[in-house]
PDB file of C-alpha atoms in Angstrom:
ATOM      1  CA  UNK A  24       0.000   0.000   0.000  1.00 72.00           C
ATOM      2  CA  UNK A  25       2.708   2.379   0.638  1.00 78.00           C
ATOM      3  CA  UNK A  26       4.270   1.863  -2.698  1.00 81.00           C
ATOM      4  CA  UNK A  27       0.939   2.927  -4.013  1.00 85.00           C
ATOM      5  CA  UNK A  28       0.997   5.791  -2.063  1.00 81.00           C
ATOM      6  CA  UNK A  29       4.431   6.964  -2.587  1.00 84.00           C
ATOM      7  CA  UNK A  30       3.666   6.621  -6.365  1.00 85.00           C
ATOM      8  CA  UNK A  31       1.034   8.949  -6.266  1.00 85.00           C
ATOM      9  CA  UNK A  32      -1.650   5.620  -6.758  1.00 88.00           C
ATOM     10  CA  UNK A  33      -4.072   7.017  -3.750  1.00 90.00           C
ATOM     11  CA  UNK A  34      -7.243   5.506  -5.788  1.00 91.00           C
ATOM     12  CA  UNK A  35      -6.052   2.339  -6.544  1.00 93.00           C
ATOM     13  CA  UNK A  36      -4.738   2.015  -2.997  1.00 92.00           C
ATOM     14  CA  UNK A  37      -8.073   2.741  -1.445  1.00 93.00           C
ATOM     15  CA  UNK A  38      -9.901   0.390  -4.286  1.00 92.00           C
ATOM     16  CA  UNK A  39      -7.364  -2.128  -3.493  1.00 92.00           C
ATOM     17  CA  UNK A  40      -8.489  -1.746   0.558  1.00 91.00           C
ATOM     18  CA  UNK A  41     -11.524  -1.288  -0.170  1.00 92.00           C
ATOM     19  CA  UNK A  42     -12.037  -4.645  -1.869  1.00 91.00           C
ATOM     20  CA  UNK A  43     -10.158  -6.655   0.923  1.00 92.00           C
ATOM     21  CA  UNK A  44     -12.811  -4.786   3.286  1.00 90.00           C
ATOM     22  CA  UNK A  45     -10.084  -3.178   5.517  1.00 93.00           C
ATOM     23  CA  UNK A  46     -10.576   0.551   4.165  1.00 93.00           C
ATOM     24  CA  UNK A  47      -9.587   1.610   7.922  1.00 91.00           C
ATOM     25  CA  UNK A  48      -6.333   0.508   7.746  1.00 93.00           C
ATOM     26  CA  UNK A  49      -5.565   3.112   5.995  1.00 94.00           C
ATOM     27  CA  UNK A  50      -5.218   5.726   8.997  1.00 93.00           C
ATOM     28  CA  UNK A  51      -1.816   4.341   9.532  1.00 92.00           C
ATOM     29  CA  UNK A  52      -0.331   4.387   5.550  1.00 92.00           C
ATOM     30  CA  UNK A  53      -1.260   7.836   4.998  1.00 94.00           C
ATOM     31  CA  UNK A  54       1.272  10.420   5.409  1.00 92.00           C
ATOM     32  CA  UNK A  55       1.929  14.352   5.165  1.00 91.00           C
ATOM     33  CA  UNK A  56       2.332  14.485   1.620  1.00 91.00           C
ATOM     34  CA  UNK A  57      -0.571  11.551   0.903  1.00 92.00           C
ATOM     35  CA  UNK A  58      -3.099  12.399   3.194  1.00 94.00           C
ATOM     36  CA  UNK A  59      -5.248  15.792   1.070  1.00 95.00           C
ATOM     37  CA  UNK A  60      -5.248  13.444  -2.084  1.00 94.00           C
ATOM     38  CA  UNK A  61      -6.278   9.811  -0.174  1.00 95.00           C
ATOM     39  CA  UNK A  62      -9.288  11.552   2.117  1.00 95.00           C
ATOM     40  CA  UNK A  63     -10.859  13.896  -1.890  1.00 96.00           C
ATOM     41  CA  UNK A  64     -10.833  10.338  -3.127  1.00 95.00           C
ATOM     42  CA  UNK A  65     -12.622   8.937  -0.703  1.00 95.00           C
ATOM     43  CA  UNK A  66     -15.195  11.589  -0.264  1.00 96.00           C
ATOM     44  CA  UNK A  67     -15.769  11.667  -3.719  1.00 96.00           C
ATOM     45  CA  UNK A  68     -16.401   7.786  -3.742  1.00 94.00           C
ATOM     46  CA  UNK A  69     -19.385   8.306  -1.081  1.00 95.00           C
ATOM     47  CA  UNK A  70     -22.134   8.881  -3.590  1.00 95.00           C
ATOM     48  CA  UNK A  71     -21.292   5.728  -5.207  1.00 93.00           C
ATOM     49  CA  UNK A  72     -20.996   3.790  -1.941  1.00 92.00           C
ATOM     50  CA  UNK A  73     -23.916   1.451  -0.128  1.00 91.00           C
ATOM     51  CA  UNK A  74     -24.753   2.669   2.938  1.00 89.00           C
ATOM     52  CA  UNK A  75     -22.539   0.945   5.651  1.00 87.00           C
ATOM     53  CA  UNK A  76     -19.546   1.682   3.258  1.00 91.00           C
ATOM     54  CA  UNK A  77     -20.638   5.377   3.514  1.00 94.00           C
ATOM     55  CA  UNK A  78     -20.343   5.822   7.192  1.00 94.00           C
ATOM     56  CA  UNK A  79     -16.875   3.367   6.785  1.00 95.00           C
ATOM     57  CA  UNK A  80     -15.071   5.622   4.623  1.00 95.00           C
ATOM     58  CA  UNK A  81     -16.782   9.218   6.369  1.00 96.00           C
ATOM     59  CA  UNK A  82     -15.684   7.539  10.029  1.00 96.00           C
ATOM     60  CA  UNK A  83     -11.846   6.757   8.398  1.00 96.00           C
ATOM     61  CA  UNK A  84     -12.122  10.001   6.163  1.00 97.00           C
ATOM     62  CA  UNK A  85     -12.437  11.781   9.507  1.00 97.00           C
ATOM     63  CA  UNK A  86      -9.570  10.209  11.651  1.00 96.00           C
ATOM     64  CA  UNK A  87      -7.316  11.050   8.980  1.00 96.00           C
ATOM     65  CA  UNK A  88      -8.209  14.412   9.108  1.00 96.00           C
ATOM     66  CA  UNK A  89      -8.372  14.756  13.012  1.00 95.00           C
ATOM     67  CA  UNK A  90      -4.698  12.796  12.817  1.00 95.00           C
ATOM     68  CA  UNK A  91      -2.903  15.437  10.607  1.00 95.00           C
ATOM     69  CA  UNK A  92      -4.869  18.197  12.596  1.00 93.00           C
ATOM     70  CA  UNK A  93      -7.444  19.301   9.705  1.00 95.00           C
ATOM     71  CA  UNK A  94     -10.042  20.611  12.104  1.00 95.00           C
ATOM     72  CA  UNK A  95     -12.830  22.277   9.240  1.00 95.00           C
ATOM     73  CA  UNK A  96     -12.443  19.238   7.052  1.00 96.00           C
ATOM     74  CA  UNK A  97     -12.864  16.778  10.259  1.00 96.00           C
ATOM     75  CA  UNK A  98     -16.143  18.566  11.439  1.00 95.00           C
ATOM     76  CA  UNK A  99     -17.578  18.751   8.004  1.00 95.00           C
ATOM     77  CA  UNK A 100     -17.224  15.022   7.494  1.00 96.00           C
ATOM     78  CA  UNK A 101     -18.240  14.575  11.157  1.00 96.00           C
ATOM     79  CA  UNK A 102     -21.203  16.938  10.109  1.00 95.00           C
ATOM     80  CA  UNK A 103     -22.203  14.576   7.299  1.00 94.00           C
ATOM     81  CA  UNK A 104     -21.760  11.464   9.981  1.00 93.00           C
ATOM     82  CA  UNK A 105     -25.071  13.138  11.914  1.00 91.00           C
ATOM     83  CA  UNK A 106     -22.817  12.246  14.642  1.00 91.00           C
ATOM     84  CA  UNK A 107     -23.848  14.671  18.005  1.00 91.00           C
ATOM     85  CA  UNK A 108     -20.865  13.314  20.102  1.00 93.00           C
ATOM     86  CA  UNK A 109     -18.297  13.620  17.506  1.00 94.00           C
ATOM     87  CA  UNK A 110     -19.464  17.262  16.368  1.00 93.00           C
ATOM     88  CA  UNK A 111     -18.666  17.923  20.343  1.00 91.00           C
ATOM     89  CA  UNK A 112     -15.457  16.667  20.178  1.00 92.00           C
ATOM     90  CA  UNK A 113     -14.223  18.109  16.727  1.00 93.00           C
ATOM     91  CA  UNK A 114     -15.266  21.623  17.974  1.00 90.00           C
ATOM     92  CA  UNK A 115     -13.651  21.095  21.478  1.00 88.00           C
ATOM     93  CA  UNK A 116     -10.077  19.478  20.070  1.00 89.00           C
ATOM     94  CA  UNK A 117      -8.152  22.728  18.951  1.00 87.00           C
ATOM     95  CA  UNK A 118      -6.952  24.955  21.434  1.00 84.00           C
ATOM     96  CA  UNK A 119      -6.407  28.309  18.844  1.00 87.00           C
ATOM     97  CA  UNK A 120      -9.569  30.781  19.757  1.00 85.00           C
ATOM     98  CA  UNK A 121      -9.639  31.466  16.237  1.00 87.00           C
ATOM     99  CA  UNK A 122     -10.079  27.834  15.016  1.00 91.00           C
ATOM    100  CA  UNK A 123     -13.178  27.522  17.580  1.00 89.00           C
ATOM    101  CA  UNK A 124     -14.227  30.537  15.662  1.00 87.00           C
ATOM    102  CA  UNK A 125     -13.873  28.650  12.247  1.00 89.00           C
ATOM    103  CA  UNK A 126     -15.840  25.907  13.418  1.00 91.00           C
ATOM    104  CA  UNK A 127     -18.366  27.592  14.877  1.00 89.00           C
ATOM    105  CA  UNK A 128     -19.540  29.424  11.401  1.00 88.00           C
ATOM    106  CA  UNK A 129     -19.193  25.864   9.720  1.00 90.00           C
ATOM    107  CA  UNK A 130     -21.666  24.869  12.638  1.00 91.00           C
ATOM    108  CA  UNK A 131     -23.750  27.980  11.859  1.00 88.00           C
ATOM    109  CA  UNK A 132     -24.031  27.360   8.530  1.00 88.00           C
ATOM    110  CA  UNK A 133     -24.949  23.746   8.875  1.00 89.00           C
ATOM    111  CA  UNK A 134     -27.826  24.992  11.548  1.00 88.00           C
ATOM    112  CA  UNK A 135     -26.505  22.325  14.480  1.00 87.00           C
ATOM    113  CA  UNK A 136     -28.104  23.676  17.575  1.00 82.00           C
ATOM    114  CA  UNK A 137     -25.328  25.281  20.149  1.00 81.00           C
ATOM    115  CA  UNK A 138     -26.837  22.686  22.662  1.00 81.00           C
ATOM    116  CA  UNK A 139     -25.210  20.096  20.490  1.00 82.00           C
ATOM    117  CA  UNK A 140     -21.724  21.333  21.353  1.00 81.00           C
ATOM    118  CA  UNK A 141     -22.182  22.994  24.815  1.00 78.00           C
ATOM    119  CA  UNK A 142     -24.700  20.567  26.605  1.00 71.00           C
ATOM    120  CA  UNK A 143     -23.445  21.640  30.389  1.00 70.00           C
ATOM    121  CA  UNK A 144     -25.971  24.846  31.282  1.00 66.00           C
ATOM    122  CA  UNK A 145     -23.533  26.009  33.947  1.00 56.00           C
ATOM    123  CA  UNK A 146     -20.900  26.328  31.363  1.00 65.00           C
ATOM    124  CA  UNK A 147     -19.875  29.500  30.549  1.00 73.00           C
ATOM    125  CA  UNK A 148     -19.853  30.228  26.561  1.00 73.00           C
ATOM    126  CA  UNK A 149     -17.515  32.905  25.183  1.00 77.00           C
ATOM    127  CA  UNK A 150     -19.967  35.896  23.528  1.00 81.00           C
ATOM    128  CA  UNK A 151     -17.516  35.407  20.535  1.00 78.00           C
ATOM    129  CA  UNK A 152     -18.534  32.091  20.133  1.00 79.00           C
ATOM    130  CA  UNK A 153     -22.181  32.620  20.702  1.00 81.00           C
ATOM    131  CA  UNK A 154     -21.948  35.142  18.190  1.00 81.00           C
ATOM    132  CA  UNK A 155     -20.320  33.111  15.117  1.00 79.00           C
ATOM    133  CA  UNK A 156     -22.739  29.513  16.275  1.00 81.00           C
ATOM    134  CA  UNK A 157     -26.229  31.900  16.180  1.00 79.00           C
ATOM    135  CA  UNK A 158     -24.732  33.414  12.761  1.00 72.00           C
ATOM    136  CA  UNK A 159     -25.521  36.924  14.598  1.00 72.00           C
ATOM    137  CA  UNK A 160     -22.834  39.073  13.537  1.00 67.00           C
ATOM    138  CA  UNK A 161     -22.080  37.239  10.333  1.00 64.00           C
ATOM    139  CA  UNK A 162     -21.737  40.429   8.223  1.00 64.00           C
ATOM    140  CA  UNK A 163     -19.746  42.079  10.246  1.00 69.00           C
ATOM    141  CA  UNK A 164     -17.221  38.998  10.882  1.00 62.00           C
ATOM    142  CA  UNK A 165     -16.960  38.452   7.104  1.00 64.00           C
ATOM    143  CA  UNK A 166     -15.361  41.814   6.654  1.00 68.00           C
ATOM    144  CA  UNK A 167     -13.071  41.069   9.911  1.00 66.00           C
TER     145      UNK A 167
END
């Protein structure tokens, strides 16, 4: 598989896993340099997928992503997943302010309730944050 990779062969590497059924195996082949090409491909092969492959590929798609620190791309394929545990745990794994902020107008725009990501009530939510997940201030942030 790495040969394949190394060759710039991502789709015939993830065909090739994907007909021996162990797709996931490829969180530990990718690399740096293989990773952006390996987790398009795979995306792109969703629409032509049966369902249990679907939610293979999005939940390997995703630790990929969340491995090589790809934060957006992780929550949009966790957003696609339905997943209300995962969502909470994309949006809670960087520690940049800013990236929070990122995620929270990709929540925004996919309309997941805030209570999905801050379930606690006593827990205090930054008015930043509040701001970019109930798409208040969205003008004004776009020409920030």
């Amino acid at each position: 598989m790495s040969f394949l990779l190394q060759h710039n062969a991502e789709p015939d590497a993830v065909d090739l896993l994907e007909e021996l059924e162990i797709i996931d195996q490829i969180t530990g082949i990718v690399d740096g340099n293989t990773f952006p090409r390996v987790c398009q491909y795979m995306i792109a092969c969703v629409p032509l997928l049966p369902q249990l492959d679907v939610f293979i590929f999005l939940r390997t798609t995703h630790v990929v992503y969340v491995k090589h620190s790809k934060f957006p791309e992780a929550l949009a394929v966790t957003i696609r997943l339905n997943d209300r545990e995962l969502i909470r745990q994309d949006f809670d794994a960087p520690a940049s302010s800013l990236m929070k902020r990122q995620l929270a107008f990709l929540l925004a725009r996919a309309q997941i309730l805030k209570e999905w990501v801050f379930t606690d009530e006593s827990e205090e939510v930054p008015e930043d944050l509040l701001d970019c997940l109930s798409d208040t201030k969205l003008s004004t942030n776009f020409r920030e």
